[in-house]
Tab-separated table of C-alpha atoms in Angstrom:
chain	number	residue	atom	x	y	z
A	236	MET	CA	20.295	43.838	25.092
A	237	THR	CA	16.769	43.274	23.984
A	238	ILE	CA	15.894	39.718	22.850
A	239	LYS	CA	13.452	40.360	19.981
A	240	ASP	CA	13.186	39.262	16.374
A	241	THR	CA	13.468	42.215	13.987
A	242	ALA	CA	12.485	42.808	10.397
A	243	GLU	CA	15.366	42.855	7.857
A	244	GLU	CA	15.726	42.112	4.196
A	245	TRP	CA	18.980	41.518	2.351
A	246	GLU	CA	19.488	42.356	-1.324
A	247	VAL	CA	18.108	39.884	-3.860
A	248	ARG	CA	19.826	40.122	-7.215
A	249	ALA	CA	17.565	37.594	-8.952
A	250	SER	CA	14.430	35.593	-8.220
A	251	GLU	CA	12.499	32.848	-9.940
A	252	THR	CA	9.758	30.370	-9.127
A	253	PRO	CA	10.586	26.965	-10.554
A	254	PHE	CA	7.585	25.265	-9.071
A	255	THR	CA	3.967	26.348	-8.349
A	256	GLY	CA	1.624	23.994	-6.592
A	257	ASN	CA	-1.941	24.095	-5.524
A	258	LYS	CA	-1.393	26.003	-2.298
A	259	THR	CA	2.326	26.658	-2.139
A	260	SER	CA	5.311	27.294	-4.412
A	261	VAL	CA	9.081	27.103	-4.433
A	262	ARG	CA	11.166	30.298	-4.921
A	263	THR	CA	14.801	30.535	-5.715
A	264	ASP	CA	16.578	33.861	-4.740
A	265	ASP	CA	20.078	34.939	-5.382
A	266	VAL	CA	20.917	36.720	-1.993
A	267	VAL	CA	23.805	39.123	-1.355
A	268	MET	CA	25.709	38.002	1.838
A	269	PRO	CA	27.390	40.457	4.230
A	270	ASP	CA	30.839	39.901	2.587
A	271	GLY	CA	29.370	40.762	-0.865
A	272	SER	CA	29.134	37.173	-2.185
A	273	VAL	CA	25.902	35.983	-3.726
A	274	VAL	CA	24.381	32.641	-2.776
A	275	ARG	CA	21.356	30.821	-3.959
A	276	ARG	CA	18.513	30.073	-1.422
A	277	ASP	CA	15.554	27.881	-2.311
A	278	TYR	CA	12.497	28.032	-0.092
A	279	GLN	CA	8.725	27.222	0.010
A	280	VAL	CA	6.362	30.125	-0.314
A	281	HIS	CA	3.415	29.545	1.970
A	282	PRO	CA	0.174	31.560	2.582
A	283	GLY	CA	0.349	31.149	6.277
A	284	SER	CA	-1.826	29.141	8.794
A	285	VAL	CA	-3.773	29.312	11.953
A	286	ALA	CA	-4.240	26.716	14.705
A	287	VAL	CA	-6.608	26.458	17.660
A	288	LEU	CA	-5.843	25.060	21.110
A	289	ALA	CA	-9.474	24.576	22.180
A	290	LEU	CA	-9.698	24.105	25.883
A	291	ASP	CA	-12.971	22.937	27.572
A	292	ASP	CA	-14.184	23.419	31.138
A	293	GLN	CA	-12.521	20.195	32.296
A	294	ASP	CA	-9.072	21.341	31.124
A	295	ARG	CA	-9.202	18.973	28.145
A	296	VAL	CA	-7.872	19.982	24.750
A	297	LEU	CA	-9.602	19.140	21.496
A	298	VAL	CA	-7.308	17.130	19.313
A	299	LEU	CA	-7.495	15.413	15.986
A	300	ARG	CA	-5.679	12.403	14.661
A	301	GLN	CA	-4.858	12.673	10.891
A	302	TYR	CA	-2.571	10.946	8.449
A	303	ARG	CA	0.296	13.143	7.221
A	304	HIS	CA	1.876	11.695	4.085
A	305	PRO	CA	5.218	13.536	4.062
A	306	VAL	CA	6.196	11.947	7.517
A	307	ARG	CA	4.312	8.758	7.024
A	308	GLN	CA	2.564	8.983	10.299
A	309	LYS	CA	-0.847	9.584	11.929
A	310	LEU	CA	-0.307	12.585	14.083
A	311	TRP	CA	-2.444	13.975	16.930
A	312	GLU	CA	-2.879	17.647	16.158
A	313	ILE	CA	-4.988	20.649	17.200
A	314	PRO	CA	-7.439	22.104	14.588
A	315	ALA	CA	-5.560	24.170	11.939
A	316	GLY	CA	-5.779	25.358	8.449
A	317	LEU	CA	-4.340	27.608	5.725
A	318	LEU	CA	-4.966	31.368	5.259
A	319	ASP	CA	-6.593	30.762	1.899
A	320	VAL	CA	-7.479	34.312	1.200
A	321	PRO	CA	-4.768	36.990	1.075
A	322	GLY	CA	-5.218	39.458	3.945
A	323	GLU	CA	-7.741	37.110	5.666
A	324	ASN	CA	-8.401	37.899	9.309
A	325	PRO	CA	-6.667	34.998	11.175
A	326	LEU	CA	-9.280	34.930	13.886
A	327	HIS	CA	-12.019	34.407	11.344
A	328	ALA	CA	-9.927	31.642	9.746
A	329	ALA	CA	-9.356	30.006	13.099
A	330	GLN	CA	-13.140	30.083	13.969
A	331	ARG	CA	-13.865	28.540	10.633
A	332	GLU	CA	-11.348	25.741	11.179
A	333	LEU	CA	-12.668	24.923	14.556
A	334	TYR	CA	-16.118	24.707	13.145
A	335	GLU	CA	-15.234	22.675	10.088
A	336	GLU	CA	-12.894	20.233	11.749
A	337	ALA	CA	-14.678	19.778	15.156
A	338	HIS	CA	-18.108	21.387	14.808
A	339	VAL	CA	-17.382	23.489	17.842
A	340	LYS	CA	-17.528	27.143	18.613
A	341	ALA	CA	-15.845	29.181	21.343
A	342	GLU	CA	-16.737	32.384	23.042
A	343	ASP	CA	-13.361	33.431	24.379
A	344	TRP	CA	-10.431	33.834	21.951
A	345	ARG	CA	-6.839	34.940	22.673
A	346	VAL	CA	-3.396	34.656	20.805
A	347	LEU	CA	-1.242	32.148	22.393
A	348	THR	CA	1.855	32.575	20.208
A	349	ASP	CA	3.112	33.319	16.682
A	350	VAL	CA	5.735	31.077	15.109
A	351	TYR	CA	7.605	30.447	11.869
A	352	THR	CA	7.456	26.699	11.424
A	353	THR	CA	10.748	26.144	9.413
A	354	PRO	CA	12.226	29.620	8.718
A	355	GLY	CA	15.350	28.006	7.171
A	356	GLY	CA	13.429	26.612	4.287
A	357	CYS	CA	9.841	27.991	4.322
A	358	ASP	CA	8.226	31.357	4.961
A	359	GLU	CA	5.138	29.735	6.713
A	360	ALA	CA	3.890	31.783	9.733
A	361	VAL	CA	1.373	30.279	12.123
A	362	ARG	CA	-0.733	32.018	14.654
A	363	VAL	CA	-1.829	29.697	17.453
A	364	PHE	CA	-4.978	30.830	19.298
A	365	LEU	CA	-6.310	29.761	22.638
A	366	ALA	CA	-10.144	29.184	22.515
A	367	ARG	CA	-12.218	28.662	25.593
A	368	ASP	CA	-15.873	28.525	26.637
A	369	LEU	CA	-16.576	25.850	24.050
A	370	SER	CA	-19.985	24.565	22.842
A	371	GLU	CA	-21.282	22.527	19.956
A	372	ALA	CA	-21.799	24.524	16.797
A	373	ASP	CA	-25.161	24.921	15.106
A	374	GLY	CA	-25.835	23.960	11.575
A	375	ARG	CA	-24.918	21.129	9.235
A	376	ARG	CA	-21.463	19.527	9.743
A	377	PHE	CA	-18.835	20.312	7.219
A	378	ASP	CA	-18.332	17.562	4.525
A	379	VAL	CA	-14.881	16.072	4.896
A	380	GLU	CA	-12.718	14.563	2.141
A	381	ASP	CA	-9.231	13.039	1.496
A	382	GLU	CA	-7.181	12.704	4.631
A	383	GLU	CA	-9.845	14.351	6.724
A	384	ALA	CA	-12.337	11.519	5.997
A	385	ASP	CA	-10.226	9.223	8.156
A	386	MET	CA	-9.773	11.777	10.997
A	387	GLU	CA	-10.429	10.954	14.671
A	388	LEU	CA	-11.483	13.396	17.365
A	389	ALA	CA	-10.839	13.346	21.012
A	390	ARG	CA	-10.556	15.518	24.112
A	391	VAL	CA	-7.291	14.881	26.071
A	392	PRO	CA	-6.222	16.436	29.440
A	393	LEU	CA	-3.663	19.224	28.918
A	394	ASP	CA	-1.247	17.652	31.257
A	395	GLU	CA	-1.443	14.298	29.374
A	396	LEU	CA	-0.539	16.129	26.200
A	397	VAL	CA	2.460	17.947	27.834
A	398	ARG	CA	3.670	14.535	29.102
A	399	GLY	CA	3.363	13.145	25.555
A	400	VAL	CA	5.296	16.120	24.085
A	401	LEU	CA	8.253	15.685	26.557
A	402	ALA	CA	8.320	11.981	26.163
A	403	GLY	CA	8.691	12.353	22.441
A	404	GLU	CA	5.323	10.766	21.630
A	405	LEU	CA	3.621	13.823	20.095
A	406	HIS	CA	5.298	15.756	17.316
A	407	ASN	CA	2.842	18.113	15.633
A	408	ASN	CA	4.437	21.572	15.914
A	409	CYS	CA	1.202	23.451	16.545
A	410	LEU	CA	0.099	21.017	19.240
A	411	VAL	CA	3.602	21.145	20.883
A	412	VAL	CA	3.880	24.975	20.745
A	413	GLY	CA	0.210	25.424	21.842
A	414	ALA	CA	0.284	23.010	24.806
A	415	LEU	CA	3.704	24.316	26.128
A	416	SER	CA	2.777	27.955	25.558
A	417	LEU	CA	-0.419	27.472	27.564
A	418	VAL	CA	1.496	25.892	30.517
A	419	ALA	CA	4.035	28.710	30.309
A	420	ALA	CA	1.276	31.389	30.228
A	421	ARG	CA	-0.261	29.898	33.355
A	422	SER	CA	2.876	29.783	35.255
A	423	GLY	CA	3.760	33.404	34.220
A	424	ASP	CA	1.415	36.424	34.065
A	425	GLY	CA	-1.653	34.237	33.497
A	426	VAL	CA	-3.904	33.602	30.569
A	427	ASP	CA	-5.689	37.014	30.949
A	428	ALA	CA	-2.335	38.595	30.077
A	429	LEU	CA	-2.188	36.939	26.727
A	430	ARG	CA	-2.712	39.133	23.576
A	431	PRO	CA	-6.142	39.813	22.374
A	432	ALA	CA	-7.411	37.683	19.444
A	433	GLU	CA	-7.233	40.686	17.063
A	434	ALA	CA	-3.583	41.472	18.020
A	435	PRO	CA	-1.431	42.751	15.048
A	436	TRP	CA	0.565	40.067	13.190
A	437	PRO	CA	3.382	41.597	11.126
A	438	ALA	CA	4.191	38.290	9.522
A	439	ARG	CA	0.759	38.115	8.014
A	440	PRO	CA	-0.858	41.539	8.007
A	441	PHE	CA	-4.741	41.492	7.916
A	442	GLU	CA	-7.697	43.740	8.124
A	443	SER	CA	-9.996	43.675	11.209
């Protein structure tokens, strides 16, 4: 038995979009179940995201602390952002987010993992990159606004982040997935065995 997710699409008898927001929307589908019954499923339609676990030469991860209103908490996170343009190359989007949120660039990029954040209620797909060989970016810093205006920046040892994740002190999904994936990669075939930065991403197809 091969443990691998596979593409599949059940019949949709009807579909509507009762809400359309600035970046996302809500869709309601009437889906045919295996027994022939039809049930209604509501879910958020999302453009997709990228996140960057940026690791410096002292084994520290670049993290940001930002207010997240839906959960009423300030969360420590890794740089991340939406795929604003349909078909946008996720590597280019990740490089942009690292520059805008941390004013940092990286020479070595690899794919750590691809995840669906909440597949029971949202179609958001996130590609988490590993970025290494960091340096300060050139040019003017990006002008921040809204929640980002209150954002804090730090570099934290990877093992400290892992401890915080397992202690239930850190909750951002991209930080959790990224930190634990890097530890798993190191204990397995090694970071050099990770997929290249331009690896295909069936959940969000893109042009090279």
